[in-house]
Tab-separated table of C-alpha atoms and ligand atoms in Angstrom:
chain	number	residue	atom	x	y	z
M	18	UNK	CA	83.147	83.824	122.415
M	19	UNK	CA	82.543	86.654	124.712
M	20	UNK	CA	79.251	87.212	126.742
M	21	UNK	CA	76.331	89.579	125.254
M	22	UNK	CA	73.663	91.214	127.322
M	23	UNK	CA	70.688	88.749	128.048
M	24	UNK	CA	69.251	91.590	125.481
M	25	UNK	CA	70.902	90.542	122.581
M	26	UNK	CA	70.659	86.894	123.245
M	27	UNK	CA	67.592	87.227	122.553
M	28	UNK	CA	65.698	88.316	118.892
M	29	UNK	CA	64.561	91.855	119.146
M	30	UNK	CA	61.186	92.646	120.110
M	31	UNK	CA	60.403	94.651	116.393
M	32	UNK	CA	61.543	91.673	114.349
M	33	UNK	CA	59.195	89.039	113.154
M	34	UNK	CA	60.065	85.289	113.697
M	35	UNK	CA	58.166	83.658	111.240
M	36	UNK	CA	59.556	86.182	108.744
M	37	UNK	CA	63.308	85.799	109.526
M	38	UNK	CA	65.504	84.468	106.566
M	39	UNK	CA	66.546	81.287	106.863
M	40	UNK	CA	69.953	81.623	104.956
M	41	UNK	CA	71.577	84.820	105.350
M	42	UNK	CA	74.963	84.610	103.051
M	43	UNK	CA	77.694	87.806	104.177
M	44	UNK	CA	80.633	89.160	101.854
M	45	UNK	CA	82.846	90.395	104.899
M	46	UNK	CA	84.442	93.293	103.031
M	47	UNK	CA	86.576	95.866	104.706
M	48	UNK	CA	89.357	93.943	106.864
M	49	UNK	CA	92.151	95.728	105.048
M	50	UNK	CA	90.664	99.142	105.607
M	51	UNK	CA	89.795	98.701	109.503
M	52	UNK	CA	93.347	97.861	110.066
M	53	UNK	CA	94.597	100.603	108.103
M	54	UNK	CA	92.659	102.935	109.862
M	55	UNK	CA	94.255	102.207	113.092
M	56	UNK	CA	97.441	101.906	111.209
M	57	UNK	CA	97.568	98.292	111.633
M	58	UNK	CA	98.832	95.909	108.749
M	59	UNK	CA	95.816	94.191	106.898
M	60	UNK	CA	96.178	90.841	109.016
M	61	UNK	CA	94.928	92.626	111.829
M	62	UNK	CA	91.820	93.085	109.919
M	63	UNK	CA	91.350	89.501	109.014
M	64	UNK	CA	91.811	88.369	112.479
M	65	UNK	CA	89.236	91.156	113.650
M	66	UNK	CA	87.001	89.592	111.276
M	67	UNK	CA	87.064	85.937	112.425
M	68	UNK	CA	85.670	87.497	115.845
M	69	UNK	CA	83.238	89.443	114.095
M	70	UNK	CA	82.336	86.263	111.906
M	71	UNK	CA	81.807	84.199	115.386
M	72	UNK	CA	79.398	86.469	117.038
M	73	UNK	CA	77.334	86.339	113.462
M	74	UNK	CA	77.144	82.742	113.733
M	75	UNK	CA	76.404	82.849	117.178
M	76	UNK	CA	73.653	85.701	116.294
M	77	UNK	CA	71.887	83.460	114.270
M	78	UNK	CA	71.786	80.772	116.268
M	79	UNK	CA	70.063	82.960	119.308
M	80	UNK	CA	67.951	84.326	116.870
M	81	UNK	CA	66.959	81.523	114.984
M	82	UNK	CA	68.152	82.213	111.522
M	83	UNK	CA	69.315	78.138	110.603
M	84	UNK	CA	72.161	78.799	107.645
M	85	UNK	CA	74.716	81.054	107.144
M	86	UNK	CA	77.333	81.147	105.006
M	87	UNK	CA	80.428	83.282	105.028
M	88	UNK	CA	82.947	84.819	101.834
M	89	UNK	CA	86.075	83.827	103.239
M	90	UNK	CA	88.246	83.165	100.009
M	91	UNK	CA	87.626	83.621	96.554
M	92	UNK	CA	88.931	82.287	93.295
M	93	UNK	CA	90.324	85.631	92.637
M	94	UNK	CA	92.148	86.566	95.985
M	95	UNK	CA	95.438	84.438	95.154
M	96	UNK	CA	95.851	87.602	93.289
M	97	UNK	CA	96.751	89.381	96.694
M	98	UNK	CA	100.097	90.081	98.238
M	99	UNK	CA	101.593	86.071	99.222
M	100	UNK	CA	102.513	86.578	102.373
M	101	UNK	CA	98.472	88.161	102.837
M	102	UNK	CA	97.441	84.750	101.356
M	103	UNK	CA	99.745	82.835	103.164
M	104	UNK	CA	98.275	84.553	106.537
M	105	UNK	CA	94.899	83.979	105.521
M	106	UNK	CA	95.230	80.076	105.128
M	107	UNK	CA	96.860	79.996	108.047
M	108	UNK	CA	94.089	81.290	109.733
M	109	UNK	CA	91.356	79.670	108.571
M	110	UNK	CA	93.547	75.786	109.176
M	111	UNK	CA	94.258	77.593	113.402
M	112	UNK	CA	90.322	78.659	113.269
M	113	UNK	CA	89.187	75.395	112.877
M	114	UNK	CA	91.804	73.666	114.752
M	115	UNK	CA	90.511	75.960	117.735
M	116	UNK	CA	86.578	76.522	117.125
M	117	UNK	CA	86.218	72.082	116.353
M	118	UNK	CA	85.266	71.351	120.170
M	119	UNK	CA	83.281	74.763	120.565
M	120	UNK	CA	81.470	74.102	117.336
M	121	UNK	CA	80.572	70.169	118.365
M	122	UNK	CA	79.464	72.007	121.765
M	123	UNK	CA	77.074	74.436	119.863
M	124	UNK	CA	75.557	71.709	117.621
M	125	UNK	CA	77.050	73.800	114.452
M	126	UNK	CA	77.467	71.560	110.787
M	127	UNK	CA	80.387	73.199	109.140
M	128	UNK	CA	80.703	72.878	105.178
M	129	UNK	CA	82.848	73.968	103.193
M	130	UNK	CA	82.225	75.079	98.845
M	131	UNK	CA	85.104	76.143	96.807
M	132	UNK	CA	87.707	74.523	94.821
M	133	UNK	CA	89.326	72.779	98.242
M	134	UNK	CA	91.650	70.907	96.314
M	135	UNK	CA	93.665	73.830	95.350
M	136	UNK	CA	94.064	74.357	99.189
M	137	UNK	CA	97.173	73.820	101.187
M	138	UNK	CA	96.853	69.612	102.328
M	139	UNK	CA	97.148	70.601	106.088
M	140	UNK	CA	94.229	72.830	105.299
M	141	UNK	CA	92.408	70.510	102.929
M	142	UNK	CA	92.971	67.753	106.106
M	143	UNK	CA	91.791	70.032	108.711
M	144	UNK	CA	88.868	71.107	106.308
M	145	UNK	CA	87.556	67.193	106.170
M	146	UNK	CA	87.852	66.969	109.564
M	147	UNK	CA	85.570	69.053	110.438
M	148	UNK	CA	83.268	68.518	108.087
M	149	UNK	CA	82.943	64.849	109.161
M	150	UNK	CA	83.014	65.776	113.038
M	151	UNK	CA	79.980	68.379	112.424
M	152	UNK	CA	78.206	66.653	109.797
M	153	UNK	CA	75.246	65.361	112.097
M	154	UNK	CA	74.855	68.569	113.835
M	155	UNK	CA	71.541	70.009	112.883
M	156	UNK	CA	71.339	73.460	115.263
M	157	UNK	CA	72.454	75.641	112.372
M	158	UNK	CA	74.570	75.383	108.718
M	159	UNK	CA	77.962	77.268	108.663
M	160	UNK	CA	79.162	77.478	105.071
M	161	UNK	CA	82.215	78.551	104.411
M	162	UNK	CA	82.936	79.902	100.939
M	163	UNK	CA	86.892	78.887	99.935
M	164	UNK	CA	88.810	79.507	97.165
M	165	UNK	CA	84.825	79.897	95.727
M	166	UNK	CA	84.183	81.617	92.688
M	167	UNK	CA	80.754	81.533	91.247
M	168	UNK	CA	81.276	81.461	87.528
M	169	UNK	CA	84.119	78.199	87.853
M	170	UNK	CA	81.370	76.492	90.315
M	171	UNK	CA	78.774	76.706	87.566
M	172	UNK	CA	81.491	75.961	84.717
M	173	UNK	CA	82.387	72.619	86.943
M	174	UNK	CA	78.333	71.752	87.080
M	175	UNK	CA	78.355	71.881	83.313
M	176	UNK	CA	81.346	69.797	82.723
M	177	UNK	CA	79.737	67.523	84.986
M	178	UNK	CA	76.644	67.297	83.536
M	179	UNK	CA	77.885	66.984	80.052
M	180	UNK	CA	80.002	63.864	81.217
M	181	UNK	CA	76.529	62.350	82.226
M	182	UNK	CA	74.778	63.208	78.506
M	183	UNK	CA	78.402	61.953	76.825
M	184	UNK	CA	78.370	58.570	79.046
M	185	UNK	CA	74.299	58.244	77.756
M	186	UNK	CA	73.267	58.481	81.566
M	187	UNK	CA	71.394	61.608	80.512
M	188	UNK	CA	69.443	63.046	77.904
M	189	UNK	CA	69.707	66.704	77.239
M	190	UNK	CA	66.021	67.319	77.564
M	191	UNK	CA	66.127	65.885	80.908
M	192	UNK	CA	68.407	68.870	82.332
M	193	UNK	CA	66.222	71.084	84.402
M	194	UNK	CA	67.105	72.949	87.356
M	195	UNK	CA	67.061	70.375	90.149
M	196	UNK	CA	69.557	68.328	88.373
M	197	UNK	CA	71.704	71.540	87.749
M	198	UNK	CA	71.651	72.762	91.230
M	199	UNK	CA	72.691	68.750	92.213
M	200	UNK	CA	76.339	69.295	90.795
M	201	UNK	CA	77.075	73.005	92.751
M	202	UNK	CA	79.141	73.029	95.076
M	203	UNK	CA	76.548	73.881	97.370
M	204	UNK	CA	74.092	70.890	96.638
M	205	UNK	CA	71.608	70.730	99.430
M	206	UNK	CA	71.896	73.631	101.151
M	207	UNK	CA	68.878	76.362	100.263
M	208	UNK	CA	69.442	79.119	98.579
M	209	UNK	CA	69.913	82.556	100.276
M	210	UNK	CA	66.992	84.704	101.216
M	211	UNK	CA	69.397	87.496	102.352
M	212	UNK	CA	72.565	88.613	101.157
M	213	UNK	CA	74.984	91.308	103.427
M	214	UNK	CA	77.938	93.330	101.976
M	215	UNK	CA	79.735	95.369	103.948
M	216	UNK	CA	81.860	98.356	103.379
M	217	UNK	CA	79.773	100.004	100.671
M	218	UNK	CA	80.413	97.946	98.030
M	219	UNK	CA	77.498	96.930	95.941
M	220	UNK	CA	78.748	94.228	94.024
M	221	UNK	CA	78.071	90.389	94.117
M	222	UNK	CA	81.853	89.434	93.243
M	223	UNK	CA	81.370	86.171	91.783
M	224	UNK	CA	79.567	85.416	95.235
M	225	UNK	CA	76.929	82.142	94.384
M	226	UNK	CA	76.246	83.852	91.351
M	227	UNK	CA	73.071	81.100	90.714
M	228	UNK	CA	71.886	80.764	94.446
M	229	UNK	CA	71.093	84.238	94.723
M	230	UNK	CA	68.542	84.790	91.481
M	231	UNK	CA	66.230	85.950	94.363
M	232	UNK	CA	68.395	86.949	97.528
M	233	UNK	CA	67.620	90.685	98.926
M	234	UNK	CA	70.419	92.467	98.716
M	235	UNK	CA	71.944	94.881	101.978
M	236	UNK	CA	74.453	96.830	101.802
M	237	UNK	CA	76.489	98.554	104.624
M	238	UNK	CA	79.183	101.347	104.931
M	239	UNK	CA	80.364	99.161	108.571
M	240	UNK	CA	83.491	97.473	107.725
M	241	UNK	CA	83.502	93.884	108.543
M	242	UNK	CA	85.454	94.209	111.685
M	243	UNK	CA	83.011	96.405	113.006
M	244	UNK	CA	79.647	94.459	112.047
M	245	UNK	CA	78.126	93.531	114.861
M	246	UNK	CA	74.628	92.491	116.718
M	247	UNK	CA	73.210	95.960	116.562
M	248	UNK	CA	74.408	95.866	112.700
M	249	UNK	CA	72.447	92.597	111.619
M	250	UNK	CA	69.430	93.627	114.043
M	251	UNK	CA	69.727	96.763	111.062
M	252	UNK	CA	70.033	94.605	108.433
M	253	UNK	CA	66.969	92.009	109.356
M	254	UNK	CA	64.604	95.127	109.876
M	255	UNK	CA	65.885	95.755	106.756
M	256	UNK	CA	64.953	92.957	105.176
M	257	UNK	CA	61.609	92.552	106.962
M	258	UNK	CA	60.837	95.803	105.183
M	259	UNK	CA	61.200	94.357	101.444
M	260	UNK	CA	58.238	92.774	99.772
M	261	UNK	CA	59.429	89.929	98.437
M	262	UNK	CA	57.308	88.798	94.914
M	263	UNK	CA	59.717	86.239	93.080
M	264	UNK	CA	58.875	87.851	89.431
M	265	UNK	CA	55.387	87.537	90.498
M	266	UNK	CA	52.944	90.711	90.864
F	21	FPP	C1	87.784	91.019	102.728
F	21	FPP	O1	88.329	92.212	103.285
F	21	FPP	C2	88.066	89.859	103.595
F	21	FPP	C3	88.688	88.695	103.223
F	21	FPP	C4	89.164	88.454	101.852
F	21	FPP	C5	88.970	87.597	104.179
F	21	FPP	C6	87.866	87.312	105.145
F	21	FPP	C7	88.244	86.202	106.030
F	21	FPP	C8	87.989	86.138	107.354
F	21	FPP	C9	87.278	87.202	108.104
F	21	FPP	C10	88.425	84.918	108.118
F	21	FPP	C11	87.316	83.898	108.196
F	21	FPP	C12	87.805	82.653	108.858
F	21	FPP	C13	87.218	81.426	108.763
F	21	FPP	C14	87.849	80.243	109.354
F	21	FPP	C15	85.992	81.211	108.029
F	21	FPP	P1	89.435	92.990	102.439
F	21	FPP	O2	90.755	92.439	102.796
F	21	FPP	O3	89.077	92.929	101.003
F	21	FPP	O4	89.301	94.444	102.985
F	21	FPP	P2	89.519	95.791	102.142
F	21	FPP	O5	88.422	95.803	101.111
F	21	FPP	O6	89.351	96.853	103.164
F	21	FPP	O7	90.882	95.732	101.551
């Protein structure tokens, strides 16, 4: 990773601590458009964004903001050109191959959510590995969102549940929303208190469609490539701004 100023090490002076979130979820939108600016092809984009991705991850771990969780794949991008799809899962298999070590080093757990099965195996291998290496590191969460789509993840809970009820294990009355959120994908991890978009869409995209009943929502014309410190010191004042009242008054 390359070296900030001692500056932005360090949280800004007009952001609160105690009010930081402690999940901040990201839709990195706008790869394809950053490279086509420079009249690059759209890869150039994606690997832009893995950079841009790293010094997030890094952010919140200076700043102290414990869990984030990154976009990187969903259900509905196999639609995309194959060799764009190819590219992409080759990246994400040489990420991981290359940040392991660096992640151990920085006390990072990596998980992944998604349907990893559909995955290429070398991927699917490389994805277990490192979720076993990093799975008693406590400094901060990394999720990684592959191959996710919101609406098949709570589709999969209810076919799971439903098994339980048909087996007798469970009575229908008995459902409630702990025992729901136990069969997503994303069982233990807290839901998001902030969610980031960038490139001016404002759309969730089948993004943890149940996880973010509450999140604040911030949206940003910066393409991913270009999101940066100064960006997510924007998009935490942001944030600190909002009241937040849960349905309450
Ligand atoms: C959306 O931009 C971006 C993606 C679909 C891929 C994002 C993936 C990464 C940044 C790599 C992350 C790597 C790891 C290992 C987690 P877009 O292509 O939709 O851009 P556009 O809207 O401008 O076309």
């Amino acid at each position: 990773m390359t070296a900030k100023p001692i500056a932005l090490q360090k949280l800004p002076v007009d952001l609160e601590q105690s009010r930081l979130p402690q999940h901040v979820a990201v839709i990195m939108d706008g790869n394809g458009r950053w490279a086509k600016r420079r009249g690059k092809p759209r890869i150039m984009g994606h690997q832009r964004g893995v950079d841009s991705l790293k010094d997030l991850l890094r952010c919140c771990k200076d700043w102290g903001v414990p869990a984030l969780t990154a976009y990187a794949f969903s259900t509905e991008n196999w639609g995309r050109p194959m060799e764009e799809v190819q590219f992409l899962m080759t990246l994400f298999e040489r990420v991981l191959q290359r940040e392991l070590n660096e992640m151990m080093a920085e006390d990072v757990r990596i998980r992944f959510v998604g349907n990893l099965s559909a995955l290429p195996q070398s991927l699917q291998k490389q994805i277990e590995k490192s979720m076993k290496d990093t799975e008693n590191n406590s400094s901060i969460q990394f999720t990684v969102a592959t191959n996710y789509g919101g609406r098949e993840e709570i589709i999969q809970a209810c076919r799971a549940i439903a098994s339980l009820v048909k087996e007798g294990s469970l009575q229908p009355e008995e459902i409630n929303e702990a025992i729901f959120e136990n069969h997503l994908y994303t069982q233990g991890i807290i839901h998001p208190d902030l969610l980031i978009r960038t490139s001016g869409e404002m759309r969730l995209s089948n993004f943890l469609l149940w996880q973010m009943a509450y999140a604040e929502i911030y949206v940003t014309q910066t393409l991913w490539p270009d999101f940066d410190r100064g960006e997510f010191h924007k998009a935490l004042l942001a944030y600190q701004q909002r009241e937040r009242r849960f349905g309450k008054v």
